[in-house]
Coordinates of C-alpha atoms and ligand atoms in Angstrom, one line a residue:
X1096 CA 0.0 0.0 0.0
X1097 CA 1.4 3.6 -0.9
X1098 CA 1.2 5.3 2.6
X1099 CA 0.8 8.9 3.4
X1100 CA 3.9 11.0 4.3
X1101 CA 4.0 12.6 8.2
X1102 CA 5.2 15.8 7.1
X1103 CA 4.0 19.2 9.0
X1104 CA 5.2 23.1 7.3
X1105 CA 5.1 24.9 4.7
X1106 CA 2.4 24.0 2.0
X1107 CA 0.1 23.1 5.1
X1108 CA 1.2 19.7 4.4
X1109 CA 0.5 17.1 6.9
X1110 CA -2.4 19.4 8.7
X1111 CA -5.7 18.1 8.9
X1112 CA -8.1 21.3 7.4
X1113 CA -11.8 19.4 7.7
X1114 CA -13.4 16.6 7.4
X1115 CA -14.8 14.4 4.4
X1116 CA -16.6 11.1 3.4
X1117 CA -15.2 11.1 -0.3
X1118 CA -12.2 9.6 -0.3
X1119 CA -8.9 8.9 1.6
X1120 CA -5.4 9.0 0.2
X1121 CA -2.7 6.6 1.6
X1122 CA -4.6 5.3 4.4
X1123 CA -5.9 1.9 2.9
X1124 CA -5.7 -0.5 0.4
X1125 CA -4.0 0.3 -2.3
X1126 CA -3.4 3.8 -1.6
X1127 CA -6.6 5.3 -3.0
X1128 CA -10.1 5.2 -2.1
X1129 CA -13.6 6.9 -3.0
X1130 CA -16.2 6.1 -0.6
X1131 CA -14.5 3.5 0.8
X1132 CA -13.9 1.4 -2.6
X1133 CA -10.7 0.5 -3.9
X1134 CA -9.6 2.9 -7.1
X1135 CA -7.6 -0.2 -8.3
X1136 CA -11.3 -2.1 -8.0
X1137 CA -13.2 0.6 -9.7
X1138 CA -10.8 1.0 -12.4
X1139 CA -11.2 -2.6 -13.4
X1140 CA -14.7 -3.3 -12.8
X1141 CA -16.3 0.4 -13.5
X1142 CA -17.4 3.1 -15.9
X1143 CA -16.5 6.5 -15.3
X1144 CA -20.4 6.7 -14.6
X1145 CA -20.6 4.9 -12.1
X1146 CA -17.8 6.8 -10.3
X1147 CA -19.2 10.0 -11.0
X1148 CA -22.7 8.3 -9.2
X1149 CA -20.9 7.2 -6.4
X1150 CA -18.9 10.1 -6.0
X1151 CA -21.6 12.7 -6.4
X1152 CA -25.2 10.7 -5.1
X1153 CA -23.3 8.6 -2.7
X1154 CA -23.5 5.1 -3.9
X1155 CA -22.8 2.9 -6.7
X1156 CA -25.7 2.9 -9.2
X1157 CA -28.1 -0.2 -10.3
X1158 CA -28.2 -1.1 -14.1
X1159 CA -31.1 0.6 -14.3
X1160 CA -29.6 4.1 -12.5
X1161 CA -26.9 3.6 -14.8
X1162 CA -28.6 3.8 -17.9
X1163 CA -31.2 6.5 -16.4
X1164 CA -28.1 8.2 -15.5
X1165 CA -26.0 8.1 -18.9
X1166 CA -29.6 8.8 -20.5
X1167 CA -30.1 12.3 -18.8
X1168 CA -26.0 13.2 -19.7
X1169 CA -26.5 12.4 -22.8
X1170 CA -29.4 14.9 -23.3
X1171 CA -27.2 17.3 -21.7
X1172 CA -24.7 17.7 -23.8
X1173 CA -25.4 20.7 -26.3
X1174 CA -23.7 24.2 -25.1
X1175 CA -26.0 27.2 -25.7
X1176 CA -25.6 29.0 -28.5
X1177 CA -24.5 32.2 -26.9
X1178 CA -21.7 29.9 -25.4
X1179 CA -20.3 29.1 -28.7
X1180 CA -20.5 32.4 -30.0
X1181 CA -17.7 33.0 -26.7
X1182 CA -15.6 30.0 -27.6
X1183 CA -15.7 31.4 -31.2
X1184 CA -13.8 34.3 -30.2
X1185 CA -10.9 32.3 -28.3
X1186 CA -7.3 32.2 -30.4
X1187 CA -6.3 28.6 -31.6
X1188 CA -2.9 30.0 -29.6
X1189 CA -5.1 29.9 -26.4
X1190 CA -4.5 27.6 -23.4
X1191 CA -7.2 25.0 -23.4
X1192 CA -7.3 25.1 -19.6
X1193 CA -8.4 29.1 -20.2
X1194 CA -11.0 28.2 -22.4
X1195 CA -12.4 25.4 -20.2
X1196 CA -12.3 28.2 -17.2
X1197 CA -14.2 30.6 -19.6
X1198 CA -16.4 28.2 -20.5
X1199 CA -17.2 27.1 -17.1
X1200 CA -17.7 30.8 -16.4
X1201 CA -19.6 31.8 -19.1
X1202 CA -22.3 28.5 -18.3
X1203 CA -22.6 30.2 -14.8
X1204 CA -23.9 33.2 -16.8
X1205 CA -26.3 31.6 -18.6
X1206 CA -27.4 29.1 -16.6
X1207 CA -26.8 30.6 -12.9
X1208 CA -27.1 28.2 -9.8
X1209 CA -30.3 29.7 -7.7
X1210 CA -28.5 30.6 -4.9
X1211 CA -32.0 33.1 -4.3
X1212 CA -32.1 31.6 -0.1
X1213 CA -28.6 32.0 1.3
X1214 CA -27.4 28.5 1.6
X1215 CA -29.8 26.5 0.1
X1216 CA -29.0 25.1 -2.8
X1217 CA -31.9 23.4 -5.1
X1218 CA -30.4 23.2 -8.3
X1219 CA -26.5 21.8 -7.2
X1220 CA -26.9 18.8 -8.8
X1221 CA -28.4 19.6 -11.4
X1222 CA -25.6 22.1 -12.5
X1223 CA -23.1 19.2 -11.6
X1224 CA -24.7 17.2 -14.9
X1225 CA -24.5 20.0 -16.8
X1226 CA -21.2 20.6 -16.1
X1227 CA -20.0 16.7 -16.4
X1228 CA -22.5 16.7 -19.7
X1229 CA -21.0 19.7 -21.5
X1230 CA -17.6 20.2 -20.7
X1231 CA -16.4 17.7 -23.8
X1232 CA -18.3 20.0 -25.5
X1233 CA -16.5 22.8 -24.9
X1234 CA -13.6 21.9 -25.0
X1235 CA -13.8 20.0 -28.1
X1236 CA -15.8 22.4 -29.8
X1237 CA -13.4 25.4 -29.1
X1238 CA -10.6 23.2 -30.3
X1239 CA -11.9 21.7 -33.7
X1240 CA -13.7 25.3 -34.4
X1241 CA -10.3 26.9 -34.0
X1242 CA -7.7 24.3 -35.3
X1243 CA -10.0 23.1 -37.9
X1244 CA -12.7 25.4 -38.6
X1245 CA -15.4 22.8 -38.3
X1246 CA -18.2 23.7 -36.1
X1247 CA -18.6 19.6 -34.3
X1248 CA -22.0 18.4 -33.9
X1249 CA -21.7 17.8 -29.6
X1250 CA -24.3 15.3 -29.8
X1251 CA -22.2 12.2 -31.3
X1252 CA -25.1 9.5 -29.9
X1253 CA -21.9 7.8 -27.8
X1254 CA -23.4 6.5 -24.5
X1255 CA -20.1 7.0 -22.7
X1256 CA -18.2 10.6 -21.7
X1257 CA -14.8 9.2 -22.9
X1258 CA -15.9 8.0 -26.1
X1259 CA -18.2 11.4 -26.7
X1260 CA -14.9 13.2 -26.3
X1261 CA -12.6 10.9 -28.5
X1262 CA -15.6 11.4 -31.2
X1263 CA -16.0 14.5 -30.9
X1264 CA -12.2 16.1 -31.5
X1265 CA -11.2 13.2 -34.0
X1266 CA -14.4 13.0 -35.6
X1267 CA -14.8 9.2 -35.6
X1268 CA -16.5 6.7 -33.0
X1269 CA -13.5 5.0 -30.8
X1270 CA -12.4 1.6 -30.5
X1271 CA -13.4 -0.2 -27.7
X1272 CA -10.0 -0.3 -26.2
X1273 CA -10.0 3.4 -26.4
X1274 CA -12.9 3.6 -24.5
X1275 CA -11.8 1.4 -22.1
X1276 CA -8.9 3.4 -21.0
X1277 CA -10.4 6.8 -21.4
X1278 CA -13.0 5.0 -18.6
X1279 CA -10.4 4.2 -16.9
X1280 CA -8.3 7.4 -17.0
X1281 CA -11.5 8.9 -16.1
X1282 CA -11.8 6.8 -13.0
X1283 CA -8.5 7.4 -11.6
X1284 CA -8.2 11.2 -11.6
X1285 CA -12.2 11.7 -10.8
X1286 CA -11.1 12.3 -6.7
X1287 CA -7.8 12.8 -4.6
X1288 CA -9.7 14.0 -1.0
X1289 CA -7.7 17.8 -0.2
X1290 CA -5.2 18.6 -3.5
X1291 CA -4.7 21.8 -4.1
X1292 CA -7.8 22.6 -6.8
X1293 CA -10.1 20.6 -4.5
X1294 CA -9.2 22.7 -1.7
X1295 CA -9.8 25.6 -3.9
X1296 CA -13.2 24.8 -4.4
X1297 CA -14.3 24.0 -0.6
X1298 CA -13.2 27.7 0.3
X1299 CA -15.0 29.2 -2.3
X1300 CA -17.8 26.7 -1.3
X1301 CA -17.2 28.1 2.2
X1302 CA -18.1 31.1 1.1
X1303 CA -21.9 30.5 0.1
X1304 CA -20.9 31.0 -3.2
X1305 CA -21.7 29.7 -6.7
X1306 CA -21.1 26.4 -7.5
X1307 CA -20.2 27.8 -11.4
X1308 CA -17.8 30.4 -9.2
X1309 CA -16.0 26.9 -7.3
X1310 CA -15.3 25.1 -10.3
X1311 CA -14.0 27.4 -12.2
X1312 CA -11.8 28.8 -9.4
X1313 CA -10.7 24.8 -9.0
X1314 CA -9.7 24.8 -13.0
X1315 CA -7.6 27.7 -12.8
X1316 CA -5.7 26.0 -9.8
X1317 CA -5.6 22.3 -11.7
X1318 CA -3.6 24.7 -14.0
X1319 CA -0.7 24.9 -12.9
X1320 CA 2.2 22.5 -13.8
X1321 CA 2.8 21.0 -10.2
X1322 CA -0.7 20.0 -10.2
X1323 CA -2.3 18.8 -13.3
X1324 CA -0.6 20.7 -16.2
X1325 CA 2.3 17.7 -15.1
X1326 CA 0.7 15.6 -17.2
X1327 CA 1.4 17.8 -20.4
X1328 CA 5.0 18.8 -19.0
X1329 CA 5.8 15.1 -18.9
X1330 CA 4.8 14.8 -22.5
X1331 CA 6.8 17.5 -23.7
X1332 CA 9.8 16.5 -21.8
X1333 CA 9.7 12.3 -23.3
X1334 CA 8.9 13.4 -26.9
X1335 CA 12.0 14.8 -27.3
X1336 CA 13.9 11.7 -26.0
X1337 CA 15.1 9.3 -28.9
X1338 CA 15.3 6.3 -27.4
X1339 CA 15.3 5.0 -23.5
X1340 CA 19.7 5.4 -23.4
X1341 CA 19.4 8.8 -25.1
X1342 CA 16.4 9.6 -22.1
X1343 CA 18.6 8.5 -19.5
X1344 CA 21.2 10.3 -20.1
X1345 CA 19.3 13.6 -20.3
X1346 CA 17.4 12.5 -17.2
X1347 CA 20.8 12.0 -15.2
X1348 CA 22.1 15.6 -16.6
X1349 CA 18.5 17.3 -15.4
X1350 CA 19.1 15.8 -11.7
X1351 CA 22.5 16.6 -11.9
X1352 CA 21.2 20.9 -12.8
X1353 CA 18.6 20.1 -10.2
X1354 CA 16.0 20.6 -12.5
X1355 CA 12.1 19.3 -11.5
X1356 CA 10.8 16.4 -13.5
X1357 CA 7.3 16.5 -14.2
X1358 CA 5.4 13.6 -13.5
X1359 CA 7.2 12.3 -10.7
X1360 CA 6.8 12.8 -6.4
X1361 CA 3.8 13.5 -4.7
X1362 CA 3.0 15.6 -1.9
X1363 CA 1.2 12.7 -0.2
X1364 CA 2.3 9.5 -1.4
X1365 CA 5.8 8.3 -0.1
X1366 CA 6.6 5.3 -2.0
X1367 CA 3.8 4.9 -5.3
X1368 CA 0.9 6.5 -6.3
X1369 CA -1.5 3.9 -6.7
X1370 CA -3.0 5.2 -9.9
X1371 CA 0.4 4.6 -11.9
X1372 CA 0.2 0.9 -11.8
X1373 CA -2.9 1.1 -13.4
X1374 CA -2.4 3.5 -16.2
X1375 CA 1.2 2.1 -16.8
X1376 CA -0.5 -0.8 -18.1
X1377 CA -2.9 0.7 -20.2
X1378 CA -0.1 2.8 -21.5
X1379 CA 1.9 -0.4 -22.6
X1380 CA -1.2 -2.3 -24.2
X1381 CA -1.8 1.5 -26.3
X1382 CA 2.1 1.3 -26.9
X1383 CA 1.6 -2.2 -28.8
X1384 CA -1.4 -1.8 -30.4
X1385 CA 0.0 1.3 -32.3
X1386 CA 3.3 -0.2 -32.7
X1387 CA 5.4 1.9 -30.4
X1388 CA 9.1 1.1 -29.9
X1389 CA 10.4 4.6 -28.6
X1390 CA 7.7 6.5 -26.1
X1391 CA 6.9 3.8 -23.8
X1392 CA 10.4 2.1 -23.4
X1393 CA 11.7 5.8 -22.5
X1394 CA 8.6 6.1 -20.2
X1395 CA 10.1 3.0 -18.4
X1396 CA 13.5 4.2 -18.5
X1397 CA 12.6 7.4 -16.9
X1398 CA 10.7 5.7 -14.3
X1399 CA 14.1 3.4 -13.3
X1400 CA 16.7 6.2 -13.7
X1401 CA 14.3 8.6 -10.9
X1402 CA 14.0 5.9 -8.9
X1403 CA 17.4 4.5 -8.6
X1404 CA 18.9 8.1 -8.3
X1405 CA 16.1 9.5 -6.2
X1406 CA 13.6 7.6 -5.0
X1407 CA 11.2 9.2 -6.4
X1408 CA 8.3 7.7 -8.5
X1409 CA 6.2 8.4 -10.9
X1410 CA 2.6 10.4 -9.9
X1411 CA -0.6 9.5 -12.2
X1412 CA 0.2 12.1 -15.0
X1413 CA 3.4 10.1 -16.3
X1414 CA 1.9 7.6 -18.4
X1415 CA -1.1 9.4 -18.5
X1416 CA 1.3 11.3 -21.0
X1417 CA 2.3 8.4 -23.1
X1418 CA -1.2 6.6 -23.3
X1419 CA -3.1 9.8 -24.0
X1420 CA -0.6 10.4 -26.9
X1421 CA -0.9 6.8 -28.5
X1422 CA -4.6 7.6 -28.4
X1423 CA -3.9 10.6 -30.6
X1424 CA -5.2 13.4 -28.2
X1425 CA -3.2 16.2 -28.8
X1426 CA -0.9 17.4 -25.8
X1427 CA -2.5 21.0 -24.7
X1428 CA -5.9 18.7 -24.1
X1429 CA -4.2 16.9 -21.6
X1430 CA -5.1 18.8 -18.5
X1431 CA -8.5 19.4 -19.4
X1432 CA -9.3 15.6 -19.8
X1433 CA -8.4 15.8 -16.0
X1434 CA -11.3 18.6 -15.4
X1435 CA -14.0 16.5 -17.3
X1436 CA -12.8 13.8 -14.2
X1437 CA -12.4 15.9 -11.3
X1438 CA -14.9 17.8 -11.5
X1439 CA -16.5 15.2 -9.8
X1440 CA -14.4 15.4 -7.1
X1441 CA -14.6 19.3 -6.9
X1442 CA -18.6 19.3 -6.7
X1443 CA -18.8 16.5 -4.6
X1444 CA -16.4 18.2 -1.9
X1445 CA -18.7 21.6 -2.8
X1446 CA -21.7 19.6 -1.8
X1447 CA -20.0 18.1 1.3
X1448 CA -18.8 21.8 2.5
X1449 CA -22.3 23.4 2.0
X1450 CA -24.0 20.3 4.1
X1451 CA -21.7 21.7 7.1
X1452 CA -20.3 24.6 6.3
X1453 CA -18.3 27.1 8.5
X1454 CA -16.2 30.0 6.3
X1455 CA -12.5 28.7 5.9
X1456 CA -10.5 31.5 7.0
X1457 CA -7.2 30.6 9.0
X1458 CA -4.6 32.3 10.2
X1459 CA -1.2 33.8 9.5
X1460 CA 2.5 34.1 11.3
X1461 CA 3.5 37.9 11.2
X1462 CA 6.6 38.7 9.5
X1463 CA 6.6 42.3 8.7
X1464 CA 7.0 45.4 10.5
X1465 CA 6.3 46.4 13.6
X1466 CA 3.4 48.9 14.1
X1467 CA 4.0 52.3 13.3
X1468 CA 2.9 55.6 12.3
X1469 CA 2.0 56.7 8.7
X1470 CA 4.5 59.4 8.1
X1471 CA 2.7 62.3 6.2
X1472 CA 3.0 62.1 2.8
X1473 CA 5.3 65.8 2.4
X1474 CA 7.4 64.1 4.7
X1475 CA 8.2 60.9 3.3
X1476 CA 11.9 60.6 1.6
Ligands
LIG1658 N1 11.8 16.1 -9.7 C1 12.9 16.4 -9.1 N2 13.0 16.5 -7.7 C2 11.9 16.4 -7.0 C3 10.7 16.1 -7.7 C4 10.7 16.0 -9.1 N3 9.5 15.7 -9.7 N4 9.7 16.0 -6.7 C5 10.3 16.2 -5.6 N5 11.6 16.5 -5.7 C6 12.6 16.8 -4.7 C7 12.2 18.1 -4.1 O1 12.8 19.2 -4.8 C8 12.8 18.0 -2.7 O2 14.1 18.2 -2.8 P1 14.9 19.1 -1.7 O3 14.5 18.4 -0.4 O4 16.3 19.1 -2.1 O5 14.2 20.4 -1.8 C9 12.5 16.5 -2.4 O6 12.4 15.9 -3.7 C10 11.3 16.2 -1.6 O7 10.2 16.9 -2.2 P2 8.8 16.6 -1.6 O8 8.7 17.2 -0.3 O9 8.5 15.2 -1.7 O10 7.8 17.3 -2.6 P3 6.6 18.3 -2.3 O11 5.6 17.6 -1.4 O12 7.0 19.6 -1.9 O13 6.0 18.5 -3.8 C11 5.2 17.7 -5.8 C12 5.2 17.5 -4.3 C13 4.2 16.8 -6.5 C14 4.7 19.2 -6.1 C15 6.6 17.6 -6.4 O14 7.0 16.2 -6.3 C16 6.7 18.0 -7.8 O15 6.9 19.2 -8.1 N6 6.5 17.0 -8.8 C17 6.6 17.4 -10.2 C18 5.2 17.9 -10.6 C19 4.2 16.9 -10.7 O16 4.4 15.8 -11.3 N7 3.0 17.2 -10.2 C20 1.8 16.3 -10.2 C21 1.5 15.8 -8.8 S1 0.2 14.6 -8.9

């Protein structure tokens, strides 16, 4: 089992800030757990469905929740047309992770959470399907509008979320293996208890504000590279290794310059993240099936050269970076693949924060100057 570090300091790290019934992280089984299940079990018997369902209603669904479930995504899925005109305007040279904020932004316009009695919240969840529903739309529709100038049709009849999103930006229905491991990718970045973006979105939650207002605050915090934009800095670091010896040998001169490596270490974890394993797998049956000699051997050579010089292992993004590419998804969609999963996560802990909330607002250690006097302003050298 990967186990938590102890660790108390900067970065809050190793303080307990609240309480929740959503997951734990290096506590039991294999390191990872929503609602007291196993990722490791979920990723192998599971849609991404029925994580969302347990994640946000509580529970795992029946067959017949399932398919009620997928039924009422489905019909969520077209973005208003006031929406598009927005993503329209966004530069092909744009971050995606901007235009999924914007777009998460500019839904909250249109479609406001009614937040009329202060905190009561009637229409939560049904902002959350909206949300899980149209955000492959957006992003997909921004992308192929501005790389390709096609306007995509966002209602591709696909019953899953992954393979609506591979349809969508490549135009064609999946493969089941595809599928499968967008599921699964789904699955295994969907929760991660208090990260960073999570956290983000309780204290806005704590607030009694919008849940449009929490997510999007929670994307622009999944952002950044030492949270989820690893995933895309791990990719642009392997692609331009040749082969594993050639990786190796730059990986040895970027420890040597002290340099961070992207996809590897965890704030939590101390020995694995139980989410590799998995989609190191997946990543090597993608690798094969496209006929890959190059990206996945250096993946693996990365992984033994940080190891046996550091200790360190890799996080969920590394081979997130290798499968998503044999899968054709273009790098800069990386990150928001991660928001169409965690959002689940994010509104689940919203939900959680509302049920018993009490404003987030700790405290600080003083380190500037001692009170004074403001010296008038004729005066001041
Ligand atoms: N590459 C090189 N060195 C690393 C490293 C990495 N990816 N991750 C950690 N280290 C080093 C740290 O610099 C630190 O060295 P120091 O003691 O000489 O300063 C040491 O290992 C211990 O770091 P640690 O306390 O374990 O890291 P953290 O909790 O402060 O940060 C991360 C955790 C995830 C932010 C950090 O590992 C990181 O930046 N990883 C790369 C980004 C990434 O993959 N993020 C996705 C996380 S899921």
């Amino acid at each position: 089992m990967a186990e938590a570090k102890k660790l108390g300091g900067a970065g809050l790290r190793g303080q307990v800030a609240g309480k929740t019934a959503l997951s734990t992280v290096g506590v039991s089984g294999s390191g990872l757990t929503y609602r007291g299940y196993d990722v490791k079990d979920l990723a192998e018997n599971c849609e991404f469905e029925e994580v969302a369902h347990l994640i946000l209603k509580g529970a795992l669904p029946t067959q017949a929740e399932l398919d009620a479930y997928k039924t009422k995504l489905q019909g969520l899925r077209s973005l208003p047309a006031e929406l598009k005109t927005v993503l329209e305007q966004i530069p092909k040279e744009a971050h995606p992770m901007d235009v999924i904020r914007t777009g998460c932004s500019m839904l909250g316009n249109l479609e406001q959470e009614d937040t009329s009695t202060m905190g009561v919240f009637p229409t939560q969840e049904a902002c959350v399907d909206r949300m899980l529903a149209c955000f492959p739309s957006i992003i997909c529709y921004w992308y192929r509008f501005s790389h390709d100038g096609v306007r995509i049709d966002e209602n591709t009849g696909d019953a899953s979320i992954g393979a609506h999103f591979l349809h969508m930006l490549r135009g064609e229905k999946p493969n089941e293996l595809h599928e499968r491991v967008m599921n699964v990718s789904l699955i295994l970045y969907a929760e991660h208890e208090f990260n960073a973006s999570t956290f983000t979105a309780r204290v806005c939650a704590s607030t009694l504000s919008d849940i449009h207002s929490c997510i999007t605050g929670a994307i622009g915090t999944l952002r950044g590279p030492l949270h989820g934009g690893a995933n895309e800095a791990a990719m642009d670091m392997i692609e331009k290794f040749t082969d594993a010896d050639h990786a190796e040998k730059e990986m040895m001169g970027m420890l040597e310059r002290k340099e961070k490596i992207m996809g590897f270490g965890h704030a939590i974890y101390t020995e694995s993240d139980p989410r590799n394993a998995i989609i190191k797998q997946w990543a090597e049956k993608l690798g094969k099936d496209v006929g890959d000699t190059v990206l996945y051997p250096v993946s693996v050579r990365c992984e033994e050269v940080m190891w046996r010089e550091k200790k360190l292992f890799c996080n969920a993004d590394f081979f997130h970076a290798s499968a998503y590419f044999f899968m054709g998804i273009p790098t800069k969609l990386f990150t928001p693949i991660f928001v169409m999963s965690r959002l689940t996560g994010w509104a689940g802990h919203v939900m959680e924060q509302r049920a018993d909330n009490r404003i987030i607002r700790p405290s600080a250690d003083y380190t500037g100057e001692e009170l004074r006097a403001v010296t008038p302003i004729a005066e001041r050298g």
